[in-house]
PDB file of C-alpha atoms in Angstrom:
ATOM      1  CA  UNK A   1       7.392 -96.653-128.734  1.00 42.00           C
ATOM      2  CA  UNK A   2       5.964 -93.859-126.615  1.00 47.00           C
ATOM      3  CA  UNK A   3       2.388 -93.958-125.471  1.00 42.00           C
ATOM      4  CA  UNK A   4       0.030 -91.496-123.858  1.00 45.00           C
ATOM      5  CA  UNK A   5      -0.878 -92.183-120.227  1.00 44.00           C
ATOM      6  CA  UNK A   6      -4.344 -93.124-119.130  1.00 41.00           C
ATOM      7  CA  UNK A   7      -6.774 -90.438-118.031  1.00 41.00           C
ATOM      8  CA  UNK A   8      -6.198 -91.563-114.432  1.00 40.00           C
ATOM      9  CA  UNK A   9      -2.481 -90.862-114.774  1.00 46.00           C
ATOM     10  CA  UNK A  10      -3.165 -87.378-116.099  1.00 43.00           C
ATOM     11  CA  UNK A  11      -5.702 -86.560-113.391  1.00 46.00           C
ATOM     12  CA  UNK A  12      -3.354 -87.717-110.606  1.00 40.00           C
ATOM     13  CA  UNK A  13      -0.571 -85.477-111.878  1.00 43.00           C
ATOM     14  CA  UNK A  14       1.647 -88.193-113.347  1.00 45.00           C
ATOM     15  CA  UNK A  15       3.369 -86.996-116.502  1.00 58.00           C
ATOM     16  CA  UNK A  16       2.690 -83.299-115.946  1.00 68.00           C
ATOM     17  CA  UNK A  17       6.397 -82.485-115.694  1.00 76.00           C
ATOM     18  CA  UNK A  18       8.973 -83.071-118.411  1.00 80.00           C
ATOM     19  CA  UNK A  19      11.006 -86.250-117.890  1.00 73.00           C
ATOM     20  CA  UNK A  20      14.625 -85.904-116.749  1.00 80.00           C
ATOM     21  CA  UNK A  21      15.753 -87.535-119.997  1.00 80.00           C
ATOM     22  CA  UNK A  22      14.385 -84.667-122.134  1.00 85.00           C
ATOM     23  CA  UNK A  23      16.924 -83.560-124.755  1.00 85.00           C
ATOM     24  CA  UNK A  24      14.897 -81.836-127.463  1.00 90.00           C
ATOM     25  CA  UNK A  25      11.717 -79.754-127.366  1.00 93.00           C
ATOM     26  CA  UNK A  26      10.027 -79.678-130.753  1.00 95.00           C
ATOM     27  CA  UNK A  27       7.018 -77.590-131.757  1.00 97.00           C
ATOM     28  CA  UNK A  28       4.795 -79.428-134.236  1.00 98.00           C
ATOM     29  CA  UNK A  29       1.649 -78.228-135.978  1.00 97.00           C
ATOM     30  CA  UNK A  30      -1.302 -80.567-136.399  1.00 97.00           C
ATOM     31  CA  UNK A  31      -3.059 -79.070-139.400  1.00 95.00           C
ATOM     32  CA  UNK A  32      -5.906 -79.919-141.710  1.00 95.00           C
ATOM     33  CA  UNK A  33      -9.331 -78.771-142.831  1.00 92.00           C
ATOM     34  CA  UNK A  34     -12.394 -78.326-140.649  1.00 87.00           C
ATOM     35  CA  UNK A  35     -13.630 -81.556-139.061  1.00 89.00           C
ATOM     36  CA  UNK A  36     -10.692 -83.750-140.135  1.00 94.00           C
ATOM     37  CA  UNK A  37      -9.779 -84.991-136.631  1.00 94.00           C
ATOM     38  CA  UNK A  38      -7.023 -82.696-135.344  1.00 94.00           C
ATOM     39  CA  UNK A  39      -8.528 -82.307-131.875  1.00 93.00           C
ATOM     40  CA  UNK A  40      -9.190 -86.049-131.707  1.00 95.00           C
ATOM     41  CA  UNK A  41      -5.568 -86.891-132.582  1.00 97.00           C
ATOM     42  CA  UNK A  42      -4.144 -84.556-129.946  1.00 96.00           C
ATOM     43  CA  UNK A  43      -6.559 -85.967-127.372  1.00 95.00           C
ATOM     44  CA  UNK A  44      -5.477 -89.508-128.222  1.00 97.00           C
ATOM     45  CA  UNK A  45      -1.739 -88.948-127.657  1.00 97.00           C
ATOM     46  CA  UNK A  46      -1.298 -86.125-125.151  1.00 97.00           C
ATOM     47  CA  UNK A  47       0.372 -87.109-121.872  1.00 94.00           C
ATOM     48  CA  UNK A  48      -1.044 -83.989-120.219  1.00 94.00           C
ATOM     49  CA  UNK A  49      -4.614 -82.813-120.149  1.00 92.00           C
ATOM     50  CA  UNK A  50      -5.010 -81.185-123.599  1.00 91.00           C
ATOM     51  CA  UNK A  51      -5.901 -77.529-123.909  1.00 90.00           C
ATOM     52  CA  UNK A  52      -8.828 -76.835-126.218  1.00 82.00           C
ATOM     53  CA  UNK A  53     -10.275 -73.549-127.433  1.00 74.00           C
ATOM     54  CA  UNK A  54     -13.538 -74.879-128.822  1.00 58.00           C
ATOM     55  CA  UNK A  55     -16.874 -73.209-129.297  1.00 51.00           C
ATOM     56  CA  UNK A  56     -20.223 -74.656-130.293  1.00 46.00           C
ATOM     57  CA  UNK A  57     -21.180 -74.184-133.921  1.00 43.00           C
ATOM     58  CA  UNK A  58     -23.967 -71.654-134.273  1.00 43.00           C
ATOM     59  CA  UNK A  59     -26.521 -70.868-136.935  1.00 49.00           C
ATOM     60  CA  UNK A  60     -24.428 -67.827-137.841  1.00 44.00           C
ATOM     61  CA  UNK A  61     -21.529 -70.078-138.887  1.00 42.00           C
ATOM     62  CA  UNK A  62     -23.604 -72.233-141.245  1.00 45.00           C
ATOM     63  CA  UNK A  63     -23.052 -69.867-144.146  1.00 46.00           C
ATOM     64  CA  UNK A  64     -19.241 -69.902-143.742  1.00 47.00           C
ATOM     65  CA  UNK A  65     -18.432 -73.378-142.386  1.00 46.00           C
ATOM     66  CA  UNK A  66     -18.865 -76.195-144.881  1.00 50.00           C
ATOM     67  CA  UNK A  67     -20.451 -79.099-142.972  1.00 49.00           C
ATOM     68  CA  UNK A  68     -20.480 -81.485-145.933  1.00 51.00           C
ATOM     69  CA  UNK A  69     -19.219 -84.818-144.640  1.00 49.00           C
ATOM     70  CA  UNK A  70     -19.157 -83.635-140.999  1.00 46.00           C
ATOM     71  CA  UNK A  71     -22.851 -83.111-140.268  1.00 48.00           C
ATOM     72  CA  UNK A  72     -22.511 -84.565-136.765  1.00 54.00           C
ATOM     73  CA  UNK A  73     -19.852 -82.030-135.733  1.00 42.00           C
ATOM     74  CA  UNK A  74     -21.128 -79.593-133.074  1.00 50.00           C
ATOM     75  CA  UNK A  75     -17.975 -77.724-132.016  1.00 52.00           C
ATOM     76  CA  UNK A  76     -15.002 -76.085-133.715  1.00 51.00           C
ATOM     77  CA  UNK A  77     -11.502 -74.971-132.680  1.00 47.00           C
ATOM     78  CA  UNK A  78     -11.299 -71.178-132.725  1.00 50.00           C
ATOM     79  CA  UNK A  79      -7.663 -70.664-131.681  1.00 60.00           C
ATOM     80  CA  UNK A  80      -5.545 -73.747-130.928  1.00 83.00           C
ATOM     81  CA  UNK A  81      -5.535 -77.201-129.433  1.00 91.00           C
ATOM     82  CA  UNK A  82      -2.432 -77.993-127.405  1.00 94.00           C
ATOM     83  CA  UNK A  83      -0.953 -81.249-126.165  1.00 96.00           C
ATOM     84  CA  UNK A  84       2.397 -82.822-125.359  1.00 95.00           C
ATOM     85  CA  UNK A  85       3.958 -86.219-125.925  1.00 95.00           C
ATOM     86  CA  UNK A  86       7.376 -87.594-124.995  1.00 93.00           C
ATOM     87  CA  UNK A  87       9.027 -89.903-127.514  1.00 90.00           C
ATOM     88  CA  UNK A  88      12.101 -92.089-127.285  1.00 85.00           C
ATOM     89  CA  UNK A  89      15.605 -90.550-127.253  1.00 83.00           C
ATOM     90  CA  UNK A  90      14.462 -87.629-125.085  1.00 90.00           C
ATOM     91  CA  UNK A  91      12.357 -85.947-127.788  1.00 91.00           C
ATOM     92  CA  UNK A  92       9.281 -84.085-126.537  1.00 94.00           C
ATOM     93  CA  UNK A  93       6.711 -82.856-129.038  1.00 97.00           C
ATOM     94  CA  UNK A  94       4.570 -79.825-128.302  1.00 97.00           C
ATOM     95  CA  UNK A  95       1.499 -80.271-130.494  1.00 97.00           C
ATOM     96  CA  UNK A  96      -0.394 -77.223-131.718  1.00 95.00           C
ATOM     97  CA  UNK A  97      -3.682 -77.947-133.475  1.00 93.00           C
ATOM     98  CA  UNK A  98      -4.647 -75.220-135.921  1.00 89.00           C
ATOM     99  CA  UNK A  99      -8.153 -74.031-136.851  1.00 82.00           C
ATOM    100  CA  UNK A 100      -9.290 -75.494-140.153  1.00 62.00           C
ATOM    101  CA  UNK A 101     -11.500 -72.753-141.542  1.00 58.00           C
ATOM    102  CA  UNK A 102     -10.483 -70.020-143.972  1.00 64.00           C
ATOM    103  CA  UNK A 103     -11.790 -67.326-141.587  1.00 64.00           C
ATOM    104  CA  UNK A 104      -9.027 -68.192-139.101  1.00 64.00           C
ATOM    105  CA  UNK A 105      -6.264 -67.893-141.705  1.00 73.00           C
ATOM    106  CA  UNK A 106      -4.929 -64.726-140.057  1.00 76.00           C
ATOM    107  CA  UNK A 107      -3.875 -66.794-137.019  1.00 81.00           C
ATOM    108  CA  UNK A 108      -1.670 -69.070-139.090  1.00 84.00           C
ATOM    109  CA  UNK A 109       1.573 -67.078-138.997  1.00 84.00           C
ATOM    110  CA  UNK A 110       1.429 -66.673-135.220  1.00 87.00           C
ATOM    111  CA  UNK A 111       0.656 -70.343-134.560  1.00 89.00           C
ATOM    112  CA  UNK A 112       3.276 -71.572-137.062  1.00 90.00           C
ATOM    113  CA  UNK A 113       6.055 -69.357-135.673  1.00 92.00           C
ATOM    114  CA  UNK A 114       8.849 -71.528-134.298  1.00 95.00           C
ATOM    115  CA  UNK A 115       7.400 -74.824-135.532  1.00 96.00           C
ATOM    116  CA  UNK A 116       9.781 -77.342-137.069  1.00 96.00           C
ATOM    117  CA  UNK A 117       7.189 -79.273-139.040  1.00 97.00           C
ATOM    118  CA  UNK A 118       3.524 -80.093-139.556  1.00 97.00           C
ATOM    119  CA  UNK A 119       1.393 -83.214-139.603  1.00 98.00           C
ATOM    120  CA  UNK A 120      -1.390 -82.540-142.105  1.00 97.00           C
ATOM    121  CA  UNK A 121      -4.529 -84.636-141.620  1.00 98.00           C
ATOM    122  CA  UNK A 122      -6.560 -85.441-144.726  1.00 98.00           C
ATOM    123  CA  UNK A 123     -10.089 -86.820-145.064  1.00 97.00           C
ATOM    124  CA  UNK A 124     -10.160 -88.809-148.321  1.00 96.00           C
ATOM    125  CA  UNK A 125     -13.902 -88.133-148.611  1.00 95.00           C
ATOM    126  CA  UNK A 126     -13.105 -84.405-148.920  1.00 94.00           C
ATOM    127  CA  UNK A 127      -9.675 -84.224-150.538  1.00 96.00           C
ATOM    128  CA  UNK A 128     -10.332 -80.805-152.077  1.00 95.00           C
ATOM    129  CA  UNK A 129     -10.759 -79.332-148.597  1.00 94.00           C
ATOM    130  CA  UNK A 130      -7.099 -80.087-147.875  1.00 95.00           C
ATOM    131  CA  UNK A 131      -5.636 -77.942-150.643  1.00 95.00           C
ATOM    132  CA  UNK A 132      -5.747 -74.598-148.793  1.00 92.00           C
ATOM    133  CA  UNK A 133      -4.054 -76.034-145.712  1.00 93.00           C
ATOM    134  CA  UNK A 134      -1.385 -77.796-147.750  1.00 94.00           C
ATOM    135  CA  UNK A 135      -0.798 -74.510-149.560  1.00 92.00           C
ATOM    136  CA  UNK A 136      -0.317 -72.661-146.254  1.00 90.00           C
ATOM    137  CA  UNK A 137       2.136 -75.278-144.993  1.00 93.00           C
ATOM    138  CA  UNK A 138       4.140 -75.203-148.214  1.00 93.00           C
ATOM    139  CA  UNK A 139       4.181 -71.395-148.306  1.00 90.00           C
ATOM    140  CA  UNK A 140       5.548 -71.365-144.762  1.00 90.00           C
ATOM    141  CA  UNK A 141       8.395 -73.661-145.829  1.00 93.00           C
ATOM    142  CA  UNK A 142       7.629 -76.204-143.113  1.00 95.00           C
ATOM    143  CA  UNK A 143       8.521 -79.841-143.773  1.00 97.00           C
ATOM    144  CA  UNK A 144       5.394 -81.951-143.385  1.00 98.00           C
ATOM    145  CA  UNK A 145       3.917 -85.415-143.455  1.00 98.00           C
ATOM    146  CA  UNK A 146       0.382 -86.336-144.510  1.00 98.00           C
ATOM    147  CA  UNK A 147      -1.829 -88.570-142.364  1.00 98.00           C
ATOM    148  CA  UNK A 148      -4.924 -89.990-144.056  1.00 98.00           C
ATOM    149  CA  UNK A 149      -7.474 -90.142-141.233  1.00 97.00           C
ATOM    150  CA  UNK A 150      -9.735 -93.154-141.692  1.00 94.00           C
ATOM    151  CA  UNK A 151     -13.516 -92.853-141.837  1.00 93.00           C
ATOM    152  CA  UNK A 152     -15.847 -95.843-142.262  1.00 91.00           C
ATOM    153  CA  UNK A 153     -17.627 -94.490-145.354  1.00 92.00           C
ATOM    154  CA  UNK A 154     -14.444 -93.423-147.212  1.00 93.00           C
ATOM    155  CA  UNK A 155     -13.770 -94.891-150.653  1.00 92.00           C
ATOM    156  CA  UNK A 156     -10.602 -96.882-151.274  1.00 92.00           C
ATOM    157  CA  UNK A 157      -7.818 -95.325-153.343  1.00 95.00           C
ATOM    158  CA  UNK A 158      -4.317 -96.431-154.193  1.00 96.00           C
ATOM    159  CA  UNK A 159      -1.376 -94.619-152.664  1.00 96.00           C
ATOM    160  CA  UNK A 160      -0.407 -93.318-156.117  1.00 97.00           C
ATOM    161  CA  UNK A 161      -3.910 -91.937-156.691  1.00 97.00           C
ATOM    162  CA  UNK A 162      -3.881 -90.107-153.362  1.00 97.00           C
ATOM    163  CA  UNK A 163      -0.365 -88.735-153.804  1.00 98.00           C
ATOM    164  CA  UNK A 164      -1.339 -87.523-157.263  1.00 97.00           C
ATOM    165  CA  UNK A 165      -4.566 -85.896-156.043  1.00 97.00           C
ATOM    166  CA  UNK A 166      -2.705 -84.126-153.235  1.00 97.00           C
ATOM    167  CA  UNK A 167       0.213 -83.233-155.546  1.00 97.00           C
ATOM    168  CA  UNK A 168       2.760 -84.462-153.015  1.00 97.00           C
ATOM    169  CA  UNK A 169       6.482 -84.392-153.605  1.00 95.00           C
ATOM    170  CA  UNK A 170       8.039 -87.882-153.797  1.00 94.00           C
ATOM    171  CA  UNK A 171       9.811 -87.436-150.467  1.00 95.00           C
ATOM    172  CA  UNK A 172       6.745 -86.319-148.517  1.00 97.00           C
ATOM    173  CA  UNK A 173       5.651 -89.073-146.099  1.00 98.00           C
ATOM    174  CA  UNK A 174       2.039 -90.240-146.392  1.00 98.00           C
ATOM    175  CA  UNK A 175       0.570 -92.665-143.870  1.00 98.00           C
ATOM    176  CA  UNK A 176      -2.855 -94.015-142.953  1.00 97.00           C
ATOM    177  CA  UNK A 177      -3.992 -93.009-139.478  1.00 97.00           C
ATOM    178  CA  UNK A 178      -6.922 -93.505-137.114  1.00 98.00           C
ATOM    179  CA  UNK A 179      -6.902 -90.303-135.051  1.00 98.00           C
ATOM    180  CA  UNK A 180      -8.920 -92.019-132.315  1.00 97.00           C
ATOM    181  CA  UNK A 181      -6.221 -94.633-131.747  1.00 98.00           C
ATOM    182  CA  UNK A 182      -3.190 -93.693-129.666  1.00 97.00           C
ATOM    183  CA  UNK A 183      -0.679 -96.009-131.343  1.00 97.00           C
ATOM    184  CA  UNK A 184      -1.870 -95.120-134.831  1.00 98.00           C
ATOM    185  CA  UNK A 185      -1.616 -91.389-134.067  1.00 98.00           C
ATOM    186  CA  UNK A 186       1.850 -91.806-132.557  1.00 97.00           C
ATOM    187  CA  UNK A 187       2.985 -93.694-135.656  1.00 97.00           C
ATOM    188  CA  UNK A 188       1.803 -90.768-137.800  1.00 98.00           C
ATOM    189  CA  UNK A 189       3.764 -88.321-135.640  1.00 98.00           C
ATOM    190  CA  UNK A 190       6.834 -90.569-135.813  1.00 97.00           C
ATOM    191  CA  UNK A 191       6.675 -90.496-139.603  1.00 97.00           C
ATOM    192  CA  UNK A 192       6.959 -86.714-139.409  1.00 97.00           C
ATOM    193  CA  UNK A 193       9.770 -86.782-136.828  1.00 96.00           C
ATOM    194  CA  UNK A 194      11.763 -89.227-138.952  1.00 95.00           C
ATOM    195  CA  UNK A 195      11.208 -86.945-141.953  1.00 97.00           C
ATOM    196  CA  UNK A 196      12.527 -83.962-139.961  1.00 95.00           C
ATOM    197  CA  UNK A 197      15.590 -85.908-138.815  1.00 92.00           C
ATOM    198  CA  UNK A 198      16.313 -87.030-142.375  1.00 93.00           C
ATOM    199  CA  UNK A 199      15.955 -83.461-143.628  1.00 90.00           C
ATOM    200  CA  UNK A 200      18.316 -82.183-140.952  1.00 82.00           C
ATOM    201  CA  UNK A 201      20.859 -84.860-141.827  1.00 80.00           C
ATOM    202  CA  UNK A 202      20.764 -83.625-145.415  1.00 79.00           C
ATOM    203  CA  UNK A 203      21.161 -80.007-144.304  1.00 71.00           C
ATOM    204  CA  UNK A 204      17.719 -78.956-145.542  1.00 53.00           C
ATOM    205  CA  UNK A 205      14.884 -77.201-143.794  1.00 49.00           C
ATOM    206  CA  UNK A 206      14.692 -75.916-140.198  1.00 49.00           C
ATOM    207  CA  UNK A 207      17.447 -76.985-137.853  1.00 44.00           C
ATOM    208  CA  UNK A 208      16.264 -79.948-135.835  1.00 38.00           C
ATOM    209  CA  UNK A 209      16.732 -79.256-132.145  1.00 39.00           C
ATOM    210  CA  UNK A 210      16.369 -75.480-132.405  1.00 45.00           C
ATOM    211  CA  UNK A 211      14.595 -74.147-129.291  1.00 39.00           C
ATOM    212  CA  UNK A 212      10.817 -73.941-129.362  1.00 39.00           C
ATOM    213  CA  UNK A 213       9.581 -70.398-129.927  1.00 35.00           C
ATOM    214  CA  UNK A 214       6.306 -69.481-128.268  1.00 30.00           C
TER     215      UNK A 214
END
């Protein structure tokens, strides 16, 4: 299993260049509503220093950004987060974190262009907030997996209840994830990669291994 290097490795330059064994470059979206943990997940797995386009929340945004359930959040992504992780078999994922608010919807088409799939993070305390993002992913035709990011005050639900609430197709992967934990986040990404490989084997969806489009 791949793992992200320590901060010391990143700062010393180790891992900045693609490994010689690289065979496939895959653009992946990390999507989800505001405050769900997209930036945290990319931080936890990236083998390079992640790129963030974050700004502090201001009083002007209070009327448009719903802070219910994320009262402690002080910053928000206004364009993208970007990270990179190398997996086994020479697969390198370029991770693009998308803004979670409706007001950044116009950026979606540009960020999604060339992506082969999406990992959609869901906060089970705020399931309704995920519907718009899931709708965007489905409209784009991207294969996706759902990662239920864990929060200490979240209620417990059965897998069937959650799949029903999110209206997921039977073949859509759904996993539990702690975005703060490297191995847990990598496992969530692997569930998506395996879904993409299976879809390619069946001749459905984007062609796995197509070049990344920037």
